[in-house]
PDB file of N, CA and C in Angstrom:
ATOM      1  N   MET A   1    -237.807  28.872 -15.408  1.00  0.00           N
ATOM      2  CA  MET A   1    -238.233  27.630 -16.031  1.00  0.00           C
ATOM      3  C   MET A   1    -237.201  27.230 -17.100  1.00  0.00           C
ATOM      4  N   PRO A   2    -236.682  26.024 -17.011  1.00  0.00           N
ATOM      5  CA  PRO A   2    -235.692  25.602 -18.009  1.00  0.00           C
ATOM      6  C   PRO A   2    -236.329  25.409 -19.393  1.00  0.00           C
ATOM      7  N   VAL A   3    -235.516  25.595 -20.407  1.00  0.00           N
ATOM      8  CA  VAL A   3    -235.963  25.393 -21.781  1.00  0.00           C
ATOM      9  C   VAL A   3    -236.037  23.895 -22.045  1.00  0.00           C
ATOM     10  N   ARG A   4    -237.155  23.456 -22.573  1.00  0.00           N
ATOM     11  CA  ARG A   4    -237.330  22.024 -22.835  1.00  0.00           C
ATOM     12  C   ARG A   4    -236.396  21.552 -23.949  1.00  0.00           C
ATOM     13  N   GLN A   5    -236.046  20.278 -23.864  1.00  0.00           N
ATOM     14  CA  GLN A   5    -235.124  19.689 -24.834  1.00  0.00           C
ATOM     15  C   GLN A   5    -235.675  19.779 -26.256  1.00  0.00           C
ATOM     16  N   ALA A   6    -236.961  19.571 -26.446  1.00  0.00           N
ATOM     17  CA  ALA A   6    -237.556  19.628 -27.785  1.00  0.00           C
ATOM     18  C   ALA A   6    -237.396  21.016 -28.395  1.00  0.00           C
ATOM     19  N   VAL A   7    -237.520  22.039 -27.555  1.00  0.00           N
ATOM     20  CA  VAL A   7    -237.333  23.414 -28.035  1.00  0.00           C
ATOM     21  C   VAL A   7    -235.889  23.617 -28.444  1.00  0.00           C
ATOM     22  N   GLN A   8    -234.960  23.187 -27.581  1.00  0.00           N
ATOM     23  CA  GLN A   8    -233.538  23.366 -27.888  1.00  0.00           C
ATOM     24  C   GLN A   8    -233.142  22.615 -29.161  1.00  0.00           C
ATOM     25  N   GLU A   9    -233.697  21.444 -29.366  1.00  0.00           N
ATOM     26  CA  GLU A   9    -233.379  20.678 -30.576  1.00  0.00           C
ATOM     27  C   GLU A   9    -233.843  21.410 -31.830  1.00  0.00           C
ATOM     28  N   LEU A  10    -235.029  22.020 -31.796  1.00  0.00           N
ATOM     29  CA  LEU A  10    -235.494  22.765 -32.962  1.00  0.00           C
ATOM     30  C   LEU A  10    -234.646  24.009 -33.182  1.00  0.00           C
ATOM     31  N   VAL A  11    -234.289  24.681 -32.117  1.00  0.00           N
ATOM     32  CA  VAL A  11    -233.438  25.866 -32.241  1.00  0.00           C
ATOM     33  C   VAL A  11    -232.101  25.483 -32.866  1.00  0.00           C
ATOM     34  N   ASN A  12    -231.553  24.359 -32.458  1.00  0.00           N
ATOM     35  CA  ASN A  12    -230.276  23.905 -33.017  1.00  0.00           C
ATOM     36  C   ASN A  12    -230.406  23.488 -34.478  1.00  0.00           C
ATOM     37  N   ALA A  13    -231.538  22.888 -34.831  1.00  0.00           N
ATOM     38  CA  ALA A  13    -231.739  22.407 -36.199  1.00  0.00           C
ATOM     39  C   ALA A  13    -232.142  23.531 -37.147  1.00  0.00           C
ATOM     40  N   LYS A  14    -232.920  24.481 -36.661  1.00  0.00           N
ATOM     41  CA  LYS A  14    -233.458  25.595 -37.444  1.00  0.00           C
ATOM     42  C   LYS A  14    -234.319  25.102 -38.613  1.00  0.00           C
ATOM     43  N   LEU A  15    -235.236  25.959 -39.030  1.00  0.00           N
ATOM     44  CA  LEU A  15    -236.024  25.651 -40.222  1.00  0.00           C
ATOM     45  C   LEU A  15    -235.142  25.858 -41.439  1.00  0.00           C
ATOM     46  N   ARG A  16    -235.246  24.983 -42.366  1.00  0.00           N
ATOM     47  CA  ARG A  16    -234.442  25.051 -43.585  1.00  0.00           C
ATOM     48  C   ARG A  16    -235.224  25.773 -44.670  1.00  0.00           C
ATOM     49  N   THR A  17    -234.547  26.062 -45.765  1.00  0.00           N
ATOM     50  CA  THR A  17    -235.253  26.634 -46.902  1.00  0.00           C
ATOM     51  C   THR A  17    -235.959  25.508 -47.649  1.00  0.00           C
ATOM     52  N   GLU A  18    -236.877  25.897 -48.482  1.00  0.00           N
ATOM     53  CA  GLU A  18    -237.615  24.905 -49.268  1.00  0.00           C
ATOM     54  C   GLU A  18    -236.706  24.191 -50.267  1.00  0.00           C
ATOM     55  N   ASP A  19    -235.495  24.696 -50.468  1.00  0.00           N
ATOM     56  CA  ASP A  19    -234.538  24.064 -51.377  1.00  0.00           C
ATOM     57  C   ASP A  19    -233.709  22.966 -50.717  1.00  0.00           C
ATOM     58  N   HIS A  20    -233.786  22.857 -49.393  1.00  0.00           N
ATOM     59  CA  HIS A  20    -233.008  21.843 -48.680  1.00  0.00           C
ATOM     60  C   HIS A  20    -233.573  20.443 -48.934  1.00  0.00           C
ATOM     61  N   ALA A  21    -232.797  19.475 -48.524  1.00  0.00           N
ATOM     62  CA  ALA A  21    -233.209  18.078 -48.657  1.00  0.00           C
ATOM     63  C   ALA A  21    -234.485  17.833 -47.853  1.00  0.00           C
ATOM     64  N   LEU A  22    -235.336  17.006 -48.419  1.00  0.00           N
ATOM     65  CA  LEU A  22    -236.615  16.684 -47.787  1.00  0.00           C
ATOM     66  C   LEU A  22    -236.418  16.131 -46.375  1.00  0.00           C
ATOM     67  N   GLU A  23    -235.360  15.363 -46.160  1.00  0.00           N
ATOM     68  CA  GLU A  23    -235.102  14.791 -44.847  1.00  0.00           C
ATOM     69  C   GLU A  23    -234.907  15.886 -43.794  1.00  0.00           C
ATOM     70  N   ASP A  24    -234.207  16.975 -44.162  1.00  0.00           N
ATOM     71  CA  ASP A  24    -233.985  18.084 -43.230  1.00  0.00           C
ATOM     72  C   ASP A  24    -235.302  18.767 -42.874  1.00  0.00           C
ATOM     73  N   ILE A  25    -236.147  18.949 -43.868  1.00  0.00           N
ATOM     74  CA  ILE A  25    -237.433  19.605 -43.651  1.00  0.00           C
ATOM     75  C   ILE A  25    -238.336  18.720 -42.806  1.00  0.00           C
ATOM     76  N   GLU A  26    -238.343  17.432 -43.081  1.00  0.00           N
ATOM     77  CA  GLU A  26    -239.154  16.502 -42.292  1.00  0.00           C
ATOM     78  C   GLU A  26    -238.669  16.432 -40.847  1.00  0.00           C
ATOM     79  N   LYS A  27    -237.354  16.510 -40.636  1.00  0.00           N
ATOM     80  CA  LYS A  27    -236.806  16.514 -39.278  1.00  0.00           C
ATOM     81  C   LYS A  27    -237.300  17.746 -38.533  1.00  0.00           C
ATOM     82  N   ALA A  28    -237.235  18.906 -39.169  1.00  0.00           N
ATOM     83  CA  ALA A  28    -237.716  20.139 -38.540  1.00  0.00           C
ATOM     84  C   ALA A  28    -239.204  20.037 -38.233  1.00  0.00           C
ATOM     85  N   GLU A  29    -239.959  19.432 -39.136  1.00  0.00           N
ATOM     86  CA  GLU A  29    -241.389  19.264 -38.911  1.00  0.00           C
ATOM     87  C   GLU A  29    -241.651  18.382 -37.687  1.00  0.00           C
ATOM     88  N   ARG A  30    -240.926  17.277 -37.580  1.00  0.00           N
ATOM     89  CA  ARG A  30    -241.085  16.385 -36.427  1.00  0.00           C
ATOM     90  C   ARG A  30    -240.727  17.094 -35.125  1.00  0.00           C
ATOM     91  N   LEU A  31    -239.639  17.847 -35.160  1.00  0.00           N
ATOM     92  CA  LEU A  31    -239.226  18.581 -33.965  1.00  0.00           C
ATOM     93  C   LEU A  31    -240.279  19.616 -33.566  1.00  0.00           C
ATOM     94  N   LEU A  32    -240.800  20.325 -34.542  1.00  0.00           N
ATOM     95  CA  LEU A  32    -241.824  21.337 -34.279  1.00  0.00           C
ATOM     96  C   LEU A  32    -243.083  20.701 -33.707  1.00  0.00           C
ATOM     97  N   GLU A  33    -243.483  19.583 -34.278  1.00  0.00           N
ATOM     98  CA  GLU A  33    -244.679  18.887 -33.793  1.00  0.00           C
ATOM     99  C   GLU A  33    -244.480  18.307 -32.397  1.00  0.00           C
ATOM    100  N   GLY A  34    -243.237  18.099 -31.986  1.00  0.00           N
ATOM    101  CA  GLY A  34    -242.940  17.542 -30.676  1.00  0.00           C
ATOM    102  C   GLY A  34    -242.979  18.552 -29.541  1.00  0.00           C
ATOM    103  N   ILE A  35    -243.188  19.808 -29.860  1.00  0.00           N
ATOM    104  CA  ILE A  35    -243.236  20.852 -28.829  1.00  0.00           C
ATOM    105  C   ILE A  35    -244.694  21.143 -28.489  1.00  0.00           C
ATOM    106  N   THR A  36    -245.043  20.922 -27.240  1.00  0.00           N
ATOM    107  CA  THR A  36    -246.418  21.189 -26.822  1.00  0.00           C
ATOM    108  C   THR A  36    -246.560  22.639 -26.382  1.00  0.00           C
ATOM    109  N   ALA A  37    -247.686  23.204 -26.733  1.00  0.00           N
ATOM    110  CA  ALA A  37    -248.008  24.580 -26.358  1.00  0.00           C
ATOM    111  C   ALA A  37    -248.698  24.567 -25.008  1.00  0.00           C
ATOM    112  N   PRO A  38    -248.586  25.616 -24.254  1.00  0.00           N
ATOM    113  CA  PRO A  38    -247.885  26.864 -24.558  1.00  0.00           C
ATOM    114  C   PRO A  38    -246.387  26.743 -24.277  1.00  0.00           C
ATOM    115  N   VAL A  39    -245.632  27.623 -24.906  1.00  0.00           N
ATOM    116  CA  VAL A  39    -244.203  27.718 -24.640  1.00  0.00           C
ATOM    117  C   VAL A  39    -243.995  28.831 -23.621  1.00  0.00           C
ATOM    118  N   SER A  40    -242.892  28.787 -22.935  1.00  0.00           N
ATOM    119  CA  SER A  40    -242.573  29.856 -21.981  1.00  0.00           C
ATOM    120  C   SER A  40    -242.059  31.070 -22.758  1.00  0.00           C
ATOM    121  N   ASP A  41    -241.987  32.202 -22.089  1.00  0.00           N
ATOM    122  CA  ASP A  41    -241.455  33.409 -22.735  1.00  0.00           C
ATOM    123  C   ASP A  41    -240.004  33.198 -23.170  1.00  0.00           C
ATOM    124  N   GLU A  42    -239.232  32.521 -22.331  1.00  0.00           N
ATOM    125  CA  GLU A  42    -237.831  32.240 -22.675  1.00  0.00           C
ATOM    126  C   GLU A  42    -237.752  31.321 -23.899  1.00  0.00           C
ATOM    127  N   GLU A  43    -238.600  30.300 -23.927  1.00  0.00           N
ATOM    128  CA  GLU A  43    -238.621  29.401 -25.086  1.00  0.00           C
ATOM    129  C   GLU A  43    -239.031  30.154 -26.347  1.00  0.00           C
ATOM    130  N   ALA A  44    -240.002  31.055 -26.227  1.00  0.00           N
ATOM    131  CA  ALA A  44    -240.449  31.837 -27.386  1.00  0.00           C
ATOM    132  C   ALA A  44    -239.292  32.658 -27.953  1.00  0.00           C
ATOM    133  N   GLN A  45    -238.519  33.275 -27.068  1.00  0.00           N
ATOM    134  CA  GLN A  45    -237.379  34.069 -27.532  1.00  0.00           C
ATOM    135  C   GLN A  45    -236.374  33.193 -28.278  1.00  0.00           C
ATOM    136  N   GLN A  46    -236.126  32.011 -27.751  1.00  0.00           N
ATOM    137  CA  GLN A  46    -235.189  31.106 -28.416  1.00  0.00           C
ATOM    138  C   GLN A  46    -235.754  30.579 -29.727  1.00  0.00           C
ATOM    139  N   LEU A  47    -237.038  30.226 -29.725  1.00  0.00           N
ATOM    140  CA  LEU A  47    -237.662  29.708 -30.950  1.00  0.00           C
ATOM    141  C   LEU A  47    -237.650  30.742 -32.071  1.00  0.00           C
ATOM    142  N   ALA A  48    -237.689  32.009 -31.713  1.00  0.00           N
ATOM    143  CA  ALA A  48    -237.670  33.063 -32.734  1.00  0.00           C
ATOM    144  C   ALA A  48    -236.369  33.061 -33.525  1.00  0.00           C
ATOM    145  N   THR A  49    -235.339  32.388 -33.014  1.00  0.00           N
ATOM    146  CA  THR A  49    -234.073  32.311 -33.741  1.00  0.00           C
ATOM    147  C   THR A  49    -234.033  31.117 -34.698  1.00  0.00           C
ATOM    148  N   ALA A  50    -235.087  30.310 -34.711  1.00  0.00           N
ATOM    149  CA  ALA A  50    -235.098  29.083 -35.518  1.00  0.00           C
ATOM    150  C   ALA A  50    -235.686  29.289 -36.915  1.00  0.00           C
ATOM    151  N   PHE A  51    -236.152  30.490 -37.229  1.00  0.00           N
ATOM    152  CA  PHE A  51    -236.727  30.739 -38.551  1.00  0.00           C
ATOM    153  C   PHE A  51    -235.660  30.699 -39.626  1.00  0.00           C
ATOM    154  N   GLY A  52    -236.034  30.189 -40.772  1.00  0.00           N
ATOM    155  CA  GLY A  52    -235.189  30.272 -41.950  1.00  0.00           C
ATOM    156  C   GLY A  52    -235.628  31.467 -42.785  1.00  0.00           C
ATOM    157  N   PRO A  53    -235.140  31.561 -44.013  1.00  0.00           N
ATOM    158  CA  PRO A  53    -235.461  32.720 -44.841  1.00  0.00           C
ATOM    159  C   PRO A  53    -236.795  32.634 -45.586  1.00  0.00           C
ATOM    160  N   ASP A  54    -237.398  31.451 -45.629  1.00  0.00           N
ATOM    161  CA  ASP A  54    -238.680  31.335 -46.336  1.00  0.00           C
ATOM    162  C   ASP A  54    -239.683  30.601 -45.446  1.00  0.00           C
ATOM    163  N   SER A  55    -240.828  30.267 -45.989  1.00  0.00           N
ATOM    164  CA  SER A  55    -241.890  29.670 -45.161  1.00  0.00           C
ATOM    165  C   SER A  55    -241.665  28.192 -44.877  1.00  0.00           C
ATOM    166  N   CYS A  56    -240.691  27.575 -45.532  1.00  0.00           N
ATOM    167  CA  CYS A  56    -240.369  26.161 -45.325  1.00  0.00           C
ATOM    168  C   CYS A  56    -241.646  25.315 -45.397  1.00  0.00           C
ATOM    169  N   TYR A  57    -242.369  25.504 -46.497  1.00  0.00           N
ATOM    170  CA  TYR A  57    -243.613  24.759 -46.753  1.00  0.00           C
ATOM    171  C   TYR A  57    -244.641  24.937 -45.638  1.00  0.00           C
ATOM    172  N   GLY A  58    -244.692  26.125 -45.057  1.00  0.00           N
ATOM    173  CA  GLY A  58    -245.682  26.425 -44.033  1.00  0.00           C
ATOM    174  C   GLY A  58    -245.215  26.196 -42.617  1.00  0.00           C
ATOM    175  N   LEU A  59    -244.052  25.583 -42.430  1.00  0.00           N
ATOM    176  CA  LEU A  59    -243.565  25.334 -41.075  1.00  0.00           C
ATOM    177  C   LEU A  59    -243.281  26.632 -40.328  1.00  0.00           C
ATOM    178  N   ALA A  60    -242.875  27.673 -41.059  1.00  0.00           N
ATOM    179  CA  ALA A  60    -242.596  28.955 -40.399  1.00  0.00           C
ATOM    180  C   ALA A  60    -243.866  29.522 -39.766  1.00  0.00           C
ATOM    181  N   TRP A  61    -244.999  29.360 -40.437  1.00  0.00           N
ATOM    182  CA  TRP A  61    -246.266  29.823 -39.848  1.00  0.00           C
ATOM    183  C   TRP A  61    -246.592  29.036 -38.589  1.00  0.00           C
ATOM    184  N   SER A  62    -246.346  27.727 -38.616  1.00  0.00           N
ATOM    185  CA  SER A  62    -246.599  26.907 -37.426  1.00  0.00           C
ATOM    186  C   SER A  62    -245.695  27.348 -36.280  1.00  0.00           C
ATOM    187  N   LEU A  63    -244.444  27.644 -36.588  1.00  0.00           N
ATOM    188  CA  LEU A  63    -243.511  28.114 -35.575  1.00  0.00           C
ATOM    189  C   LEU A  63    -243.961  29.467 -35.022  1.00  0.00           C
ATOM    190  N   LEU A  64    -244.367  30.369 -35.884  1.00  0.00           N
ATOM    191  CA  LEU A  64    -244.841  31.680 -35.446  1.00  0.00           C
ATOM    192  C   LEU A  64    -246.025  31.535 -34.493  1.00  0.00           C
ATOM    193  N   HIS A  65    -246.977  30.685 -34.851  1.00  0.00           N
ATOM    194  CA  HIS A  65    -248.150  30.495 -33.994  1.00  0.00           C
ATOM    195  C   HIS A  65    -247.771  29.839 -32.666  1.00  0.00           C
ATOM    196  N   LEU A  66    -246.799  28.940 -32.683  1.00  0.00           N
ATOM    197  CA  LEU A  66    -246.324  28.327 -31.443  1.00  0.00           C
ATOM    198  C   LEU A  66    -245.697  29.390 -30.549  1.00  0.00           C
ATOM    199  N   ILE A  67    -244.877  30.248 -31.105  1.00  0.00           N
ATOM    200  CA  ILE A  67    -244.248  31.326 -30.340  1.00  0.00           C
ATOM    201  C   ILE A  67    -245.315  32.217 -29.711  1.00  0.00           C
ATOM    202  N   GLU A  68    -246.384  32.441 -30.430  1.00  0.00           N
ATOM    203  CA  GLU A  68    -247.452  33.315 -29.929  1.00  0.00           C
ATOM    204  C   GLU A  68    -248.269  32.686 -28.801  1.00  0.00           C
ATOM    205  N   THR A  69    -247.974  31.436 -28.424  1.00  0.00           N
ATOM    206  CA  THR A  69    -248.655  30.830 -27.276  1.00  0.00           C
ATOM    207  C   THR A  69    -247.987  31.202 -25.955  1.00  0.00           C
ATOM    208  N   ALA A  70    -246.845  31.853 -26.010  1.00  0.00           N
ATOM    209  CA  ALA A  70    -246.144  32.256 -24.790  1.00  0.00           C
ATOM    210  C   ALA A  70    -246.986  33.281 -24.030  1.00  0.00           C
ATOM    211  N   PRO A  71    -246.944  33.254 -22.702  1.00  0.00           N
ATOM    212  CA  PRO A  71    -247.768  34.177 -21.921  1.00  0.00           C
ATOM    213  C   PRO A  71    -247.502  35.648 -22.228  1.00  0.00           C
ATOM    214  N   GLY A  72    -246.269  35.998 -22.509  1.00  0.00           N
ATOM    215  CA  GLY A  72    -245.928  37.392 -22.784  1.00  0.00           C
ATOM    216  C   GLY A  72    -245.846  37.735 -24.255  1.00  0.00           C
ATOM    217  N   ALA A  73    -246.397  36.897 -25.101  1.00  0.00           N
ATOM    218  CA  ALA A  73    -246.253  37.076 -26.550  1.00  0.00           C
ATOM    219  C   ALA A  73    -246.828  38.396 -27.049  1.00  0.00           C
ATOM    220  N   SER A  74    -247.873  38.891 -26.417  1.00  0.00           N
ATOM    221  CA  SER A  74    -248.503  40.115 -26.923  1.00  0.00           C
ATOM    222  C   SER A  74    -247.720  41.369 -26.575  1.00  0.00           C
ATOM    223  N   THR A  75    -246.698  41.244 -25.727  1.00  0.00           N
ATOM    224  CA  THR A  75    -245.887  42.406 -25.362  1.00  0.00           C
ATOM    225  C   THR A  75    -244.393  42.187 -25.604  1.00  0.00           C
ATOM    226  N   ALA A  76    -244.039  41.050 -26.141  1.00  0.00           N
ATOM    227  CA  ALA A  76    -242.624  40.702 -26.326  1.00  0.00           C
ATOM    228  C   ALA A  76    -242.002  41.502 -27.462  1.00  0.00           C
ATOM    229  N   THR A  77    -240.705  41.606 -27.401  1.00  0.00           N
ATOM    230  CA  THR A  77    -239.916  42.134 -28.504  1.00  0.00           C
ATOM    231  C   THR A  77    -238.872  41.088 -28.827  1.00  0.00           C
ATOM    232  N   TYR A  78    -238.793  40.725 -30.082  1.00  0.00           N
ATOM    233  CA  TYR A  78    -237.857  39.689 -30.524  1.00  0.00           C
ATOM    234  C   TYR A  78    -236.696  40.398 -31.214  1.00  0.00           C
ATOM    235  N   GLN A  79    -235.560  40.474 -30.522  1.00  0.00           N
ATOM    236  CA  GLN A  79    -234.431  41.250 -31.020  1.00  0.00           C
ATOM    237  C   GLN A  79    -233.374  40.404 -31.708  1.00  0.00           C
ATOM    238  N   GLN A  80    -233.266  39.125 -31.336  1.00  0.00           N
ATOM    239  CA  GLN A  80    -232.279  38.275 -31.999  1.00  0.00           C
ATOM    240  C   GLN A  80    -232.753  37.983 -33.413  1.00  0.00           C
ATOM    241  N   ASP A  81    -231.856  37.988 -34.352  1.00  0.00           N
ATOM    242  CA  ASP A  81    -232.168  37.751 -35.767  1.00  0.00           C
ATOM    243  C   ASP A  81    -233.244  38.711 -36.264  1.00  0.00           C
ATOM    244  N   ALA A  82    -233.195  39.951 -35.802  1.00  0.00           N
ATOM    245  CA  ALA A  82    -234.231  40.940 -36.120  1.00  0.00           C
ATOM    246  C   ALA A  82    -234.325  41.244 -37.614  1.00  0.00           C
ATOM    247  N   GLU A  83    -233.313  40.900 -38.372  1.00  0.00           N
ATOM    248  CA  GLU A  83    -233.359  41.134 -39.818  1.00  0.00           C
ATOM    249  C   GLU A  83    -234.146  40.050 -40.563  1.00  0.00           C
ATOM    250  N   ASN A  84    -234.424  38.941 -39.895  1.00  0.00           N
ATOM    251  CA  ASN A  84    -235.186  37.854 -40.516  1.00  0.00           C
ATOM    252  C   ASN A  84    -236.632  38.298 -40.725  1.00  0.00           C
ATOM    253  N   CYS A  85    -237.181  38.021 -41.898  1.00  0.00           N
ATOM    254  CA  CYS A  85    -238.535  38.477 -42.215  1.00  0.00           C
ATOM    255  C   CYS A  85    -239.587  37.892 -41.284  1.00  0.00           C
ATOM    256  N   TRP A  86    -239.346  36.704 -40.753  1.00  0.00           N
ATOM    257  CA  TRP A  86    -240.317  36.082 -39.840  1.00  0.00           C
ATOM    258  C   TRP A  86    -240.260  36.718 -38.463  1.00  0.00           C
ATOM    259  N   VAL A  87    -239.084  37.093 -38.013  1.00  0.00           N
ATOM    260  CA  VAL A  87    -238.948  37.806 -36.746  1.00  0.00           C
ATOM    261  C   VAL A  87    -239.567  39.196 -36.894  1.00  0.00           C
ATOM    262  N   GLN A  88    -239.351  39.827 -38.031  1.00  0.00           N
ATOM    263  CA  GLN A  88    -239.989  41.116 -38.284  1.00  0.00           C
ATOM    264  C   GLN A  88    -241.507  40.975 -38.268  1.00  0.00           C
ATOM    265  N   ARG A  89    -242.004  39.899 -38.829  1.00  0.00           N
ATOM    266  CA  ARG A  89    -243.454  39.649 -38.826  1.00  0.00           C
ATOM    267  C   ARG A  89    -243.965  39.492 -37.391  1.00  0.00           C
ATOM    268  N   LEU A  90    -243.234  38.759 -36.564  1.00  0.00           N
ATOM    269  CA  LEU A  90    -243.609  38.614 -35.149  1.00  0.00           C
ATOM    270  C   LEU A  90    -243.677  39.973 -34.457  1.00  0.00           C
ATOM    271  N   ASN A  91    -242.637  40.787 -34.642  1.00  0.00           N
ATOM    272  CA  ASN A  91    -242.596  42.098 -34.006  1.00  0.00           C
ATOM    273  C   ASN A  91    -243.702  43.009 -34.519  1.00  0.00           C
ATOM    274  N   THR A  92    -244.023  42.909 -35.781  1.00  0.00           N
ATOM    275  CA  THR A  92    -245.121  43.707 -36.340  1.00  0.00           C
ATOM    276  C   THR A  92    -246.445  43.291 -35.728  1.00  0.00           C
ATOM    277  N   ARG A  93    -246.655  41.995 -35.573  1.00  0.00           N
ATOM    278  CA  ARG A  93    -247.904  41.509 -34.975  1.00  0.00           C
ATOM    279  C   ARG A  93    -248.029  41.972 -33.522  1.00  0.00           C
ATOM    280  N   VAL A  94    -246.928  42.006 -32.789  1.00  0.00           N
ATOM    281  CA  VAL A  94    -246.942  42.509 -31.417  1.00  0.00           C
ATOM    282  C   VAL A  94    -247.308  43.996 -31.415  1.00  0.00           C
ATOM    283  N   GLN A  95    -246.709  44.759 -32.321  1.00  0.00           N
ATOM    284  CA  GLN A  95    -246.981  46.199 -32.375  1.00  0.00           C
ATOM    285  C   GLN A  95    -248.433  46.473 -32.741  1.00  0.00           C
ATOM    286  N   VAL A  96    -248.986  45.726 -33.663  1.00  0.00           N
ATOM    287  CA  VAL A  96    -250.394  45.892 -34.035  1.00  0.00           C
ATOM    288  C   VAL A  96    -251.290  45.597 -32.832  1.00  0.00           C
ATOM    289  N   THR A  97    -250.966  44.556 -32.091  1.00  0.00           N
ATOM    290  CA  THR A  97    -251.743  44.222 -30.893  1.00  0.00           C
ATOM    291  C   THR A  97    -251.682  45.352 -29.879  1.00  0.00           C
ATOM    292  N   ARG A  98    -250.493  45.904 -29.662  1.00  0.00           N
ATOM    293  CA  ARG A  98    -250.345  47.039 -28.736  1.00  0.00           C
ATOM    294  C   ARG A  98    -251.188  48.223 -29.197  1.00  0.00           C
ATOM    295  N   ASP A  99    -251.119  48.529 -30.485  1.00  0.00           N
ATOM    296  CA  ASP A  99    -251.880  49.654 -31.024  1.00  0.00           C
ATOM    297  C   ASP A  99    -253.374  49.446 -30.838  1.00  0.00           C
ATOM    298  N   LEU A 100    -253.842  48.246 -31.096  1.00  0.00           N
ATOM    299  CA  LEU A 100    -255.266  47.956 -30.927  1.00  0.00           C
ATOM    300  C   LEU A 100    -255.689  48.057 -29.468  1.00  0.00           C
ATOM    301  N   GLN A 101    -254.843  47.590 -28.562  1.00  0.00           N
ATOM    302  CA  GLN A 101    -255.153  47.676 -27.138  1.00  0.00           C
ATOM    303  C   GLN A 101    -255.207  49.126 -26.680  1.00  0.00           C
ATOM    304  N   GLN A 102    -254.307  49.941 -27.183  1.00  0.00           N
ATOM    305  CA  GLN A 102    -254.299  51.351 -26.807  1.00  0.00           C
ATOM    306  C   GLN A 102    -255.553  52.059 -27.337  1.00  0.00           C
ATOM    307  N   ARG A 103    -255.946  51.732 -28.556  1.00  0.00           N
ATOM    308  CA  ARG A 103    -257.162  52.339 -29.124  1.00  0.00           C
ATOM    309  C   ARG A 103    -258.408  51.939 -28.346  1.00  0.00           C
ATOM    310  N   SER A 104    -258.474  50.661 -27.967  1.00  0.00           N
ATOM    311  CA  SER A 104    -259.662  50.199 -27.260  1.00  0.00           C
ATOM    312  C   SER A 104    -259.717  50.744 -25.833  1.00  0.00           C
ATOM    313  N   ALA A 105    -258.561  51.107 -25.279  1.00  0.00           N
ATOM    314  CA  ALA A 105    -258.526  51.674 -23.941  1.00  0.00           C
ATOM    315  C   ALA A 105    -258.999  53.127 -23.956  1.00  0.00           C
ATOM    316  N   GLY A 106    -258.984  53.737 -25.118  1.00  0.00           N
ATOM    317  CA  GLY A 106    -259.429  55.128 -25.228  1.00  0.00           C
ATOM    318  C   GLY A 106    -258.373  56.079 -24.741  1.00  0.00           C
ATOM    319  N   PRO A 107    -258.715  57.368 -24.786  1.00  0.00           N
ATOM    320  CA  PRO A 107    -257.726  58.367 -24.347  1.00  0.00           C
ATOM    321  C   PRO A 107    -257.488  58.252 -22.846  1.00  0.00           C
ATOM    322  N   SER A 108    -256.235  58.402 -22.479  1.00  0.00           N
ATOM    323  CA  SER A 108    -255.903  58.305 -21.054  1.00  0.00           C
ATOM    324  C   SER A 108    -256.165  59.647 -20.394  1.00  0.00           C
ATOM    325  N   SER A 109    -256.615  59.567 -19.177  1.00  0.00           N
ATOM    326  CA  SER A 109    -256.866  60.811 -18.450  1.00  0.00           C
ATOM    327  C   SER A 109    -255.590  61.227 -17.751  1.00  0.00           C
ATOM    328  N   GLY A 110    -255.315  62.460 -17.736  1.00  0.00           N
ATOM    329  CA  GLY A 110    -254.058  62.884 -17.141  1.00  0.00           C
ATOM    330  C   GLY A 110    -254.185  64.117 -16.478  1.00  0.00           C
TER     331      GLY A 110
END
């Protein structure tokens, strides 16, 4: 499945810091709002590279939740920009989900 243009535009623009010009932040907001959920797994991987260093007035949370609409979001690993705190947050949420699923499945018989 090809990556939609709206996704590519947000990836190219990236979320800015809260210190950037309001116009840049508003542009990122418009781009983010223009992406309809769910996103594909490939789009989710690309979108994970669009995080900035802070919450960008809450836009980072919206981006995180959009990424989590991908079909494979509960098992994905986001390796690009792995040092970014938002990518780390995504990976932590995936790991917590895995841990909870393993606990609910109970001990495996072997």
